[in-house]
CSV table of N, CA and C in Angstrom, one decimal:
chain,number,residue,atom,x,y,z
M,175,TRP,N,7.4,6.9,21.0
M,175,TRP,CA,6.9,6.8,19.9
M,175,TRP,C,6.2,8.1,19.6
M,176,ALA,N,6.1,9.0,18.6
M,176,ALA,CA,5.5,10.2,18.4
M,176,ALA,C,3.6,10.2,17.6
M,177,ILE,N,3.8,8.4,17.1
M,177,ILE,CA,2.2,8.2,17.2
M,177,ILE,C,1.3,7.9,18.3
M,178,THR,N,1.4,7.2,19.6
M,178,THR,CA,1.6,7.6,21.1
M,178,THR,C,1.1,8.3,22.1
M,179,GLN,N,1.8,9.3,21.5
M,179,GLN,CA,2.4,10.6,22.4
M,179,GLN,C,1.3,11.7,21.9
M,180,ASP,N,1.3,11.4,20.8
M,180,ASP,CA,0.8,12.6,20.0
M,180,ASP,C,-0.7,12.7,19.7
M,181,ASP,N,-2.0,11.2,19.0
M,181,ASP,CA,-2.6,11.3,18.3
M,181,ASP,C,-3.0,9.6,19.3
M,182,PRO,N,-3.2,10.0,19.9
M,182,PRO,CA,-3.1,8.8,20.7
M,182,PRO,C,-4.8,7.6,19.5
M,183,GLU,N,-6.1,8.4,19.1
M,183,GLU,CA,-7.0,7.7,18.1
M,183,GLU,C,-6.1,7.0,16.9
M,184,LEU,N,-5.2,7.8,16.2
M,184,LEU,CA,-4.4,7.3,15.5
M,184,LEU,C,-3.8,6.7,16.4
M,185,ALA,N,-2.5,6.2,17.6
M,185,ALA,CA,-2.3,4.8,17.9
M,185,ALA,C,-3.3,3.8,18.2
M,186,SER,N,-4.8,3.7,18.1
M,186,SER,CA,-5.6,2.7,18.8
M,186,SER,C,-5.4,2.3,17.3
M,187,TRP,N,-5.3,2.8,16.1
M,187,TRP,CA,-5.7,1.7,14.9
M,187,TRP,C,-3.9,1.5,14.6
M,188,VAL,N,-3.2,1.5,15.0
M,188,VAL,CA,-1.5,0.9,14.6
M,188,VAL,C,-2.0,-0.8,14.9
M,189,ARG,N,-1.4,-1.4,14.4
M,189,ARG,CA,-1.6,-3.1,13.9
M,189,ARG,C,0.1,-3.2,14.2
M,190,LEU,N,0.7,-2.5,13.6
M,190,LEU,CA,1.8,-4.1,13.8
M,190,LEU,C,3.1,-2.6,13.5
M,191,PHE,N,3.9,-2.1,13.9
M,191,PHE,CA,5.4,-1.9,12.9
M,191,PHE,C,6.3,-3.4,13.0
M,192,ILE,N,6.5,-3.1,11.3
M,192,ILE,CA,7.3,-3.8,10.3
M,192,ILE,C,8.2,-3.2,9.8
M,193,HIS,N,9.3,-3.6,10.8
M,193,HIS,CA,10.7,-3.2,10.0
M,193,HIS,C,10.4,-0.8,9.7
M,194,ASP,N,10.1,-1.0,8.8
M,194,ASP,CA,10.3,0.3,8.3
M,194,ASP,C,8.5,0.9,8.2
M,195,GLU,N,7.6,-0.4,7.6
M,195,GLU,CA,6.6,0.0,7.7
M,195,GLU,C,5.5,0.3,9.1
M,196,ILE,N,4.8,0.9,8.9
M,196,ILE,CA,3.2,-0.1,10.1
M,196,ILE,C,2.2,-0.2,9.2
M,197,LEU,N,1.6,-0.7,9.6
M,197,LEU,CA,0.4,-1.0,9.3
M,197,LEU,C,-0.7,-0.7,10.6
M,198,GLY,N,-2.2,-0.2,9.7
M,198,GLY,CA,-2.8,-0.3,10.9
M,198,GLY,C,-4.1,-1.0,10.1
M,199,GLU,N,-5.1,-0.3,11.0
M,199,GLU,CA,-6.9,-0.7,10.7
M,199,GLU,C,-7.1,0.9,11.5
M,200,ALA,N,-8.0,1.5,10.1
M,200,ALA,CA,-9.3,2.5,10.5
M,200,ALA,C,-10.0,1.9,9.9
M,201,PRO,N,-11.2,3.2,10.4
M,201,PRO,CA,-12.4,2.7,10.2
M,201,PRO,C,-11.7,3.3,8.6
M,202,ALA,N,-13.4,3.5,7.7
M,202,ALA,CA,-13.3,2.8,6.3
M,202,ALA,C,-12.9,4.6,6.0
M,203,SER,N,-13.9,5.2,6.3
M,203,SER,CA,-14.4,6.7,6.5
M,203,SER,C,-13.1,7.4,6.9
M,204,LYS,N,-12.2,6.8,7.4
M,204,LYS,CA,-10.9,7.3,7.9
M,204,LYS,C,-9.9,7.1,7.7
M,205,VAL,N,-9.8,6.3,6.6
M,205,VAL,CA,-8.6,5.6,6.2
M,205,VAL,C,-7.9,6.7,5.2
M,206,GLU,N,-7.4,7.7,4.8
M,206,GLU,CA,-7.3,8.4,4.3
M,206,GLU,C,-6.7,9.7,4.9
M,207,GLU,N,-7.0,10.1,6.1
M,207,GLU,CA,-7.0,10.6,6.4
M,207,GLU,C,-6.0,10.0,7.8
M,208,ALA,N,-6.5,8.8,8.1
M,208,ALA,CA,-5.2,8.3,9.0
M,208,ALA,C,-4.2,8.1,8.3
M,209,ALA,N,-3.6,7.6,7.3
M,209,ALA,CA,-2.7,7.5,6.3
M,209,ALA,C,-1.7,8.8,6.1
M,210,ALA,N,-2.5,10.2,6.0
M,210,ALA,CA,-2.0,11.8,6.4
M,210,ALA,C,-1.8,11.9,7.5
M,211,ARG,N,-2.2,11.3,8.4
M,211,ARG,CA,-1.6,11.8,9.7
M,211,ARG,C,-0.6,10.5,10.2
M,212,VAL,N,0.0,9.6,10.0
M,212,VAL,CA,1.0,9.1,10.0
M,212,VAL,C,2.0,8.8,9.4
M,213,ALA,N,2.2,10.0,8.2
M,213,ALA,CA,3.1,9.8,7.1
M,213,ALA,C,3.5,11.8,8.2
M,214,ALA,N,1.8,12.6,8.2
M,214,ALA,CA,2.5,13.5,9.1
M,214,ALA,C,3.1,13.9,10.5
M,215,ILE,N,3.3,12.0,10.9
M,215,ILE,CA,4.0,12.4,11.6
M,215,ILE,C,5.7,11.6,11.6
M,216,MET,N,5.3,10.9,10.4
M,216,MET,CA,6.9,9.8,9.9
M,216,MET,C,7.6,11.4,9.3
M,217,ARG,N,6.9,11.8,8.6
M,217,ARG,CA,8.1,12.8,7.9
M,217,ARG,C,8.1,14.2,8.9
M,218,ARG,N,8.7,14.3,9.7
M,218,ARG,CA,9.2,14.9,11.8
M,218,ARG,C,10.8,14.8,11.0
M,219,PRO,N,11.6,16.0,10.6
M,219,PRO,CA,12.8,15.7,11.3
M,219,PRO,C,13.2,14.6,12.5
M,220,VAL,N,13.8,14.2,12.3
M,220,VAL,CA,14.8,13.1,13.0
M,220,VAL,C,15.4,14.2,14.1
M,221,PRO,N,16.0,14.6,15.6
M,221,PRO,CA,16.3,15.7,15.7
M,221,PRO,C,17.7,14.6,16.4
M,222,TRP,N,18.0,13.0,16.5
M,222,TRP,CA,19.4,12.9,16.9
M,222,TRP,C,19.8,12.3,16.1
M,223,LEU,N,19.5,12.4,14.1
M,223,LEU,CA,20.0,12.5,13.4
M,223,LEU,C,19.7,13.4,12.5
M,224,ASP,N,20.7,14.3,12.9
M,224,ASP,CA,20.2,15.8,12.7
M,224,ASP,C,20.0,16.4,12.1
M,225,GLY,N,18.5,16.0,12.3
M,225,GLY,CA,17.5,16.8,11.8
M,225,GLY,C,17.1,15.9,10.5
M,226,LEU,N,17.7,14.6,10.3
M,226,LEU,CA,16.9,14.4,9.3
M,226,LEU,C,15.6,14.5,8.9
M,227,CYS,N,15.2,14.6,7.6
M,227,CYS,CA,13.7,13.9,7.0
M,227,CYS,C,13.8,13.0,5.9
M,228,VAL,N,12.4,11.9,5.7
M,228,VAL,CA,12.5,11.1,5.2
M,228,VAL,C,11.0,11.2,4.2
M,229,ASP,N,11.6,10.7,2.9
M,229,ASP,CA,10.2,10.7,2.6
M,229,ASP,C,9.4,9.4,3.1
M,230,VAL,N,8.0,9.4,3.3
M,230,VAL,CA,7.0,8.3,3.1
M,230,VAL,C,6.2,8.2,2.2
M,231,GLU,N,5.7,6.2,1.9
M,231,GLU,CA,5.0,6.7,1.1
M,231,GLU,C,3.6,6.3,1.5
M,232,ALA,N,2.5,5.8,0.8
M,232,ALA,CA,1.3,5.2,1.7
M,232,ALA,C,0.6,4.5,0.9
M,233,LYS,N,-0.2,3.6,1.7
M,233,LYS,CA,-1.2,2.0,0.4
M,233,LYS,C,-2.6,1.9,1.9
M,234,VAL,N,-3.0,2.0,0.7
M,234,VAL,CA,-4.6,1.4,1.6
M,234,VAL,C,-5.1,0.4,0.7
M,235,GLY,N,-6.4,-0.3,1.3
M,235,GLY,CA,-6.9,-1.3,1.0
M,235,GLY,C,-7.1,-2.5,1.9
M,236,PRO,N,-8.4,-3.4,1.5
M,236,PRO,CA,-8.9,-4.4,2.5
M,236,PRO,C,-7.7,-5.4,2.9
M,237,SER,N,-6.9,-5.8,2.1
M,237,SER,CA,-5.6,-6.2,2.7
M,237,SER,C,-4.8,-5.9,1.8
M,238,TRP,N,-3.3,-6.3,2.4
M,238,TRP,CA,-2.2,-6.9,1.4
M,238,TRP,C,-2.4,-6.6,0.5
M,239,ALA,N,-2.5,-7.5,-0.1
M,239,ALA,CA,-2.5,-8.0,-1.6
M,239,ALA,C,-3.3,-7.5,-2.6
M,240,THR,N,-4.0,-6.6,-2.1
M,240,THR,CA,-5.0,-5.6,-2.6
M,240,THR,C,-4.4,-3.9,-2.6
M,241,MET,N,-3.8,-3.7,-1.5
M,241,MET,CA,-3.1,-2.0,-2.2
M,241,MET,C,-2.9,-1.7,-2.2
M,242,GLN,N,-3.6,0.0,-2.8
M,242,GLN,CA,-3.3,1.1,-3.8
M,242,GLN,C,-2.9,2.3,-3.0
M,243,ASP,N,-1.5,2.9,-3.8
M,243,ASP,CA,-1.2,3.7,-3.6
M,243,ASP,C,-2.1,4.7,-3.5
M,244,VAL,N,-1.6,5.8,-2.1
M,244,VAL,CA,-2.2,6.1,-1.7
M,244,VAL,C,-1.5,8.4,-1.6
M,245,LYS,N,-1.7,8.7,-2.3
M,245,LYS,CA,-1.3,10.3,-2.5
M,245,LYS,C,-1.5,10.8,-0.7
M,246,VAL,N,0.0,10.6,0.0
M,246,VAL,CA,-0.2,11.4,1.3
M,246,VAL,C,1.8,13.0,1.7
């Protein structure tokens, strides 16, 4: 997985992979930065799918019930 290879700090914040989602926990001061870093990795072209790129959405918050969209 690219996160573990490219960004060890970011990898330490990942808590759960859920289907096509990544749930993470980062220090409050770095939440938006972490979301942007995950999005950048997830937007990379997928070589074994002929360079397919996918769009990424992100939400942040202290719990799933209170998450808000964030622009990444």
